[in-house]
Short mmCIF file of N, CA and C in Angstrom, two decimals:
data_model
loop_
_atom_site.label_atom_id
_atom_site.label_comp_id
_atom_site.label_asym_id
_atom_site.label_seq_id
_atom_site.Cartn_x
_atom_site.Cartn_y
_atom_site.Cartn_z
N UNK A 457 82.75 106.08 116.73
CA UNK A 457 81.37 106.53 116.59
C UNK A 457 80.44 105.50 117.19
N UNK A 458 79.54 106.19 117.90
CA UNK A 458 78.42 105.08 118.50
C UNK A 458 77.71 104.83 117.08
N UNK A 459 76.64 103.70 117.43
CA UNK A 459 75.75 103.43 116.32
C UNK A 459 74.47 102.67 116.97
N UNK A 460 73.32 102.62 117.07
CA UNK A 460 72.37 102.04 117.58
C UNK A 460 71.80 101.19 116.53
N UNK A 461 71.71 99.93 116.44
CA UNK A 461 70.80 99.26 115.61
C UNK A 461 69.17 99.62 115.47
N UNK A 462 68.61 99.99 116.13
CA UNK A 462 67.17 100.55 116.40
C UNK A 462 66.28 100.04 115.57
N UNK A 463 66.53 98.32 115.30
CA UNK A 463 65.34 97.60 114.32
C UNK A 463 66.23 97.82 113.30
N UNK A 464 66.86 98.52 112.56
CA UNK A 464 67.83 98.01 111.72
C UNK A 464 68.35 96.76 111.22
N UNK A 465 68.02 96.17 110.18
CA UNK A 465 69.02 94.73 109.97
C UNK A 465 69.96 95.17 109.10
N UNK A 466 70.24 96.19 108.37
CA UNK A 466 71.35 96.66 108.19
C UNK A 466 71.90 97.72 108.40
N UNK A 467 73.42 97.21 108.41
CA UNK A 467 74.73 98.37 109.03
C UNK A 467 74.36 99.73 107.86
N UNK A 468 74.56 100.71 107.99
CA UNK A 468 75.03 101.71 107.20
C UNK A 468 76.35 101.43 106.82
N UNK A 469 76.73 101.67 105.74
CA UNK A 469 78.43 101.78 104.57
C UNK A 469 79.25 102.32 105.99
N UNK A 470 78.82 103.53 106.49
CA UNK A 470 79.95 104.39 106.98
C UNK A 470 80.48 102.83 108.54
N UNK A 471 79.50 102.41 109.23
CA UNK A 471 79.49 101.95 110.66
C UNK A 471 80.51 100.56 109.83
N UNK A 472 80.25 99.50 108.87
CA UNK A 472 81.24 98.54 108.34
C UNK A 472 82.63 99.13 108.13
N UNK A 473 83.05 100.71 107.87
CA UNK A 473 83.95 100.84 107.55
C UNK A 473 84.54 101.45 108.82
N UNK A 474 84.34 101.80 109.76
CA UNK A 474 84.83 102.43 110.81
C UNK A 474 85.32 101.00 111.44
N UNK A 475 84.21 99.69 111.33
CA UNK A 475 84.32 98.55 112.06
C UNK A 475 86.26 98.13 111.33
N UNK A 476 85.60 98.13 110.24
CA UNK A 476 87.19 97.40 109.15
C UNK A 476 88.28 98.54 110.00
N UNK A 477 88.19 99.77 109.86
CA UNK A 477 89.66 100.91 110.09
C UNK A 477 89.78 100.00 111.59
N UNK A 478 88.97 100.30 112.67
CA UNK A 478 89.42 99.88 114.01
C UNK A 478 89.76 98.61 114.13
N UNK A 479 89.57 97.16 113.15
CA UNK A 479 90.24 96.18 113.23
C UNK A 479 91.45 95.61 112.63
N UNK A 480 91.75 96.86 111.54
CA UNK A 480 92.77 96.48 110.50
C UNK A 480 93.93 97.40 111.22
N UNK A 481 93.38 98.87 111.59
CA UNK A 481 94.30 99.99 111.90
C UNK A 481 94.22 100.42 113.68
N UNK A 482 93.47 100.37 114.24
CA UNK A 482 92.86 101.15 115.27
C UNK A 482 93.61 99.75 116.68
N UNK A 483 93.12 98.96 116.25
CA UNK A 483 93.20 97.96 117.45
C UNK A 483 94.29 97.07 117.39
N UNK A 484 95.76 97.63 117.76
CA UNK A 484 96.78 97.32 116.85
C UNK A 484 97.51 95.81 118.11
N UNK A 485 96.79 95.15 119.10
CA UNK A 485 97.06 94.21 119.74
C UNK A 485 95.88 93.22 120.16
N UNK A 486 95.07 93.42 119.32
CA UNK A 486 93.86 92.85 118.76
C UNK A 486 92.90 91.98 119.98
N UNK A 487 92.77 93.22 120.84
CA UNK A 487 91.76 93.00 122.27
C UNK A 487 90.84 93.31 122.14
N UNK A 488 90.40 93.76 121.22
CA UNK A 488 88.97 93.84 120.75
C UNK A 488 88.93 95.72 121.23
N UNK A 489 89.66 96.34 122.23
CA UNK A 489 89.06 97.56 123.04
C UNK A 489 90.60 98.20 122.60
N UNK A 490 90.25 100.10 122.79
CA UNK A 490 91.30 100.63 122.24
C UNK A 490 92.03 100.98 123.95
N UNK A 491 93.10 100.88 123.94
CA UNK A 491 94.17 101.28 125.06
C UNK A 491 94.35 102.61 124.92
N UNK A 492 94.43 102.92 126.03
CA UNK A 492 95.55 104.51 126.01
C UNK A 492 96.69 104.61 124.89
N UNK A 493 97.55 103.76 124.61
CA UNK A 493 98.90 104.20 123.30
C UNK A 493 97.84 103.98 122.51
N UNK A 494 96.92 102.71 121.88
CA UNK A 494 96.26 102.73 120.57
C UNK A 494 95.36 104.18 120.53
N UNK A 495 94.89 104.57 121.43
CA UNK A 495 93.85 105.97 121.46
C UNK A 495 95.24 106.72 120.83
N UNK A 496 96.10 107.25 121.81
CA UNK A 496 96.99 108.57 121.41
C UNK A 496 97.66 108.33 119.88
N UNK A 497 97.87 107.16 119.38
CA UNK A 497 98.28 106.60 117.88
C UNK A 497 97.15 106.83 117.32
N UNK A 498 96.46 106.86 117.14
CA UNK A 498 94.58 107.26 116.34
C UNK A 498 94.91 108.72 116.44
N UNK A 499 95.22 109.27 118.08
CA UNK A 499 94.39 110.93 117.83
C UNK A 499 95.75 111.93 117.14
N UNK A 500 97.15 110.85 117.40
CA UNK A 500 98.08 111.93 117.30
C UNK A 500 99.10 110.85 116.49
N UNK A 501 98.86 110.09 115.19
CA UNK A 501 99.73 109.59 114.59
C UNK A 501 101.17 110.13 114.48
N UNK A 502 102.52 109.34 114.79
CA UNK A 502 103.47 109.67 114.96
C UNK A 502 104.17 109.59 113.43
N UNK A 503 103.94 108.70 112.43
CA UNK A 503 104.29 109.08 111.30
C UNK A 503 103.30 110.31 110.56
N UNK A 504 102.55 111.05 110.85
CA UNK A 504 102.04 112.13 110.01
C UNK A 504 102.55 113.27 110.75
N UNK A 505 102.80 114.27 109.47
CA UNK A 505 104.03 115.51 109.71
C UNK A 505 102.62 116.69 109.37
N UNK A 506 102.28 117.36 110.63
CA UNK A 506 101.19 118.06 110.41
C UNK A 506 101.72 119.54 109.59
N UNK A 507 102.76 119.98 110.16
CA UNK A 507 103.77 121.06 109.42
C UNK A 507 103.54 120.43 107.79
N UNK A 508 104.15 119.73 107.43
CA UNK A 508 103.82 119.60 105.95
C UNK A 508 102.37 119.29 105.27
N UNK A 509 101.67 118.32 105.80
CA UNK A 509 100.31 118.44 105.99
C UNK A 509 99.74 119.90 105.22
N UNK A 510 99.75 120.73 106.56
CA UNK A 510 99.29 121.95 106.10
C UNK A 510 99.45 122.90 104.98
N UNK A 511 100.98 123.26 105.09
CA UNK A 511 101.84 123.40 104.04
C UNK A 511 101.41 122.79 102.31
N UNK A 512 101.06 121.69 102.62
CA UNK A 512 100.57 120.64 100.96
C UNK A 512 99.35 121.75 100.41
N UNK A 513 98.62 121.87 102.16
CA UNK A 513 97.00 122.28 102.10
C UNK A 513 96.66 123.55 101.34
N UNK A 514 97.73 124.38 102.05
CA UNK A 514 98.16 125.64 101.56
C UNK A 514 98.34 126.02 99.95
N UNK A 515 99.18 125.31 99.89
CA UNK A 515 99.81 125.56 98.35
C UNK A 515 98.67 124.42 97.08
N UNK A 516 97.81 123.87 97.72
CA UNK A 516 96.60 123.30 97.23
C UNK A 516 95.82 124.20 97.07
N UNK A 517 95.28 125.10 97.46
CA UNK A 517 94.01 126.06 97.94
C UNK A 517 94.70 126.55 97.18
N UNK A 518 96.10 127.18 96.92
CA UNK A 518 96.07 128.31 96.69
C UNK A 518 97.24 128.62 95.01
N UNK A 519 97.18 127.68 94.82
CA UNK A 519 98.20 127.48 93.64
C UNK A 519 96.83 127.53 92.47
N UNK A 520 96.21 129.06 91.74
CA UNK A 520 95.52 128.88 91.31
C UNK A 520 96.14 128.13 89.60
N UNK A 521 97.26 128.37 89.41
CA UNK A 521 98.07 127.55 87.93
C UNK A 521 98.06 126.37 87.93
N UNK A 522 98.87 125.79 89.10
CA UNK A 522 99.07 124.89 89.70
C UNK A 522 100.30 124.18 88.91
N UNK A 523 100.96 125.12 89.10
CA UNK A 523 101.89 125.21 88.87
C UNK A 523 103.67 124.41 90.01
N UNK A 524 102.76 124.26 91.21
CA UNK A 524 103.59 123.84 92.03
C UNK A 524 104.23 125.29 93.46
N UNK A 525 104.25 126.49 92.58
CA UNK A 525 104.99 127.46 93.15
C UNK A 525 103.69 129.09 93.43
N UNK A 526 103.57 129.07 95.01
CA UNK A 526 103.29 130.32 94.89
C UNK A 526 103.49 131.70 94.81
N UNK A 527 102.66 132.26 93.70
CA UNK A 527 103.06 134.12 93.59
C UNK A 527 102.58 134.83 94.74
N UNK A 528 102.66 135.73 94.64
CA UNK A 528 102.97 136.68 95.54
C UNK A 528 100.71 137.39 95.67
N UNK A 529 100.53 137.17 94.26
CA UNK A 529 99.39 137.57 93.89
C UNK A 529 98.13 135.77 94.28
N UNK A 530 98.96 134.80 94.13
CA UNK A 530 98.25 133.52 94.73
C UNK A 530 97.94 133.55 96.09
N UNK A 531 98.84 133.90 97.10
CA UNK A 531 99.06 134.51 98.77
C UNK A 531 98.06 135.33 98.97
N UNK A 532 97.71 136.46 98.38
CA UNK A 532 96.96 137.54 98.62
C UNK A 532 95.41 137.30 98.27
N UNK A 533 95.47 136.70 97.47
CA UNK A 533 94.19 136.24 96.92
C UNK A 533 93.39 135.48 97.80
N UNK A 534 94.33 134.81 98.59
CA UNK A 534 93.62 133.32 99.43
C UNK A 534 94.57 134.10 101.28
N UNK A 535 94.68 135.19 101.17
CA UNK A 535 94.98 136.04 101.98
C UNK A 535 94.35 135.40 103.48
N UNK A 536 93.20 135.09 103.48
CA UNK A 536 92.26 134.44 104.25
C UNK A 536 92.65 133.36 104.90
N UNK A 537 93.11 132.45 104.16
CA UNK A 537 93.52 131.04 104.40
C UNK A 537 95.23 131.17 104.59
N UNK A 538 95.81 131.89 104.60
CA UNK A 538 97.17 132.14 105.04
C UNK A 538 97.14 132.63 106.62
N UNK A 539 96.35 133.53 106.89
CA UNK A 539 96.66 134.45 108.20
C UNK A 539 95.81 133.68 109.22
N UNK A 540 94.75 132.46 108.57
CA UNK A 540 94.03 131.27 109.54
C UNK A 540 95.14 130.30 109.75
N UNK A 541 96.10 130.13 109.24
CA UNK A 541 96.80 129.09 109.31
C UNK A 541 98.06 128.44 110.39
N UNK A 542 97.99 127.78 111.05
CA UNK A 542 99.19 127.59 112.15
C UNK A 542 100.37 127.53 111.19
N UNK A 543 100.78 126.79 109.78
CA UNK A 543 102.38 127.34 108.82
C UNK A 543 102.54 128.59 108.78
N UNK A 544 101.93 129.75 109.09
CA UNK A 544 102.14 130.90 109.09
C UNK A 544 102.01 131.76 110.01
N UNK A 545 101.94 130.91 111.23
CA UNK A 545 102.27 131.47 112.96
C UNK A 545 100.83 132.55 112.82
N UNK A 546 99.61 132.15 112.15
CA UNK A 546 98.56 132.55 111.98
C UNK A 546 98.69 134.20 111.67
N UNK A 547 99.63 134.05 110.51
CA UNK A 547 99.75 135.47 109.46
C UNK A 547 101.13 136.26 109.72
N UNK A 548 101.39 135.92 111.09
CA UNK A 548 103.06 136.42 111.37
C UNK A 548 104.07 136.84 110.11
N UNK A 549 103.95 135.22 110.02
CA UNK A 549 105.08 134.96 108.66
C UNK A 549 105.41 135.65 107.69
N UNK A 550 103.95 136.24 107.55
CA UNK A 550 103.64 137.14 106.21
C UNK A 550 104.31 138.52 106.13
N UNK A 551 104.42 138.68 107.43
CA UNK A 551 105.06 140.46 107.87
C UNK A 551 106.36 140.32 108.06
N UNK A 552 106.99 138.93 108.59
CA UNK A 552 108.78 138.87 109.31
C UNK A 552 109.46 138.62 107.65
N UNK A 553 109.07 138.61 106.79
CA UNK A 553 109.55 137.78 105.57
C UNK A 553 109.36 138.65 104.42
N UNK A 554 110.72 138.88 103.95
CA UNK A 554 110.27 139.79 102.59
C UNK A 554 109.74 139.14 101.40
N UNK A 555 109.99 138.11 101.69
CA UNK A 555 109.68 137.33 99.93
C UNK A 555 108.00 136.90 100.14
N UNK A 556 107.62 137.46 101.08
CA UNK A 556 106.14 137.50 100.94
C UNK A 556 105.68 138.50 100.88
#
């Protein structure tokens, strides 16, 4: 994120903490500037599993018990947020699959 001081003598919360992520996490050979691998590690972390990610997201939204397990009547309800979703080949899933 850019940030302009514009007579400002102080940082905003958010601009110190972006500063801390890009020096602790972001700038991982500590040149001060982000490289091509540090950029694609920021935009496309290789330890985060976006398939499960979503999946968590899913059954978050929509586990109204919360119980851990969705019904058939939890799916339908949040019907919306299933057929938007890339875990569900954006609603596919819902039709190739009987147990939905």
């Amino acid at each position: 994120d850019m940030y302009s001081h514009d007579g400002d003598a102080d940082e905003p919360e958010w601009v110190k903490t972006e500063r801390e992520q890009f020096v602790e996490f972001r700038d991982k050979n500590r040149d001060g500037r982000m490289d091509k691998e540090e950029t694609k590690d920021w935009i496309l972390p290789s330890d985060y599993d976006h398939a499960e990610a979503e999946a968590r997201h899913l059954v978050y939204e929509s586990d109204q018990d919360k119980d851990g397990k969705l019904t058939k009547e939890e799916i339908v309800e949040k019907y919306d947020l299933f057929v938007g979703s890339q875990a569900t080949d954006f609603g596919e899933a819902l039709v190739r699959h009987d147990e939905f």
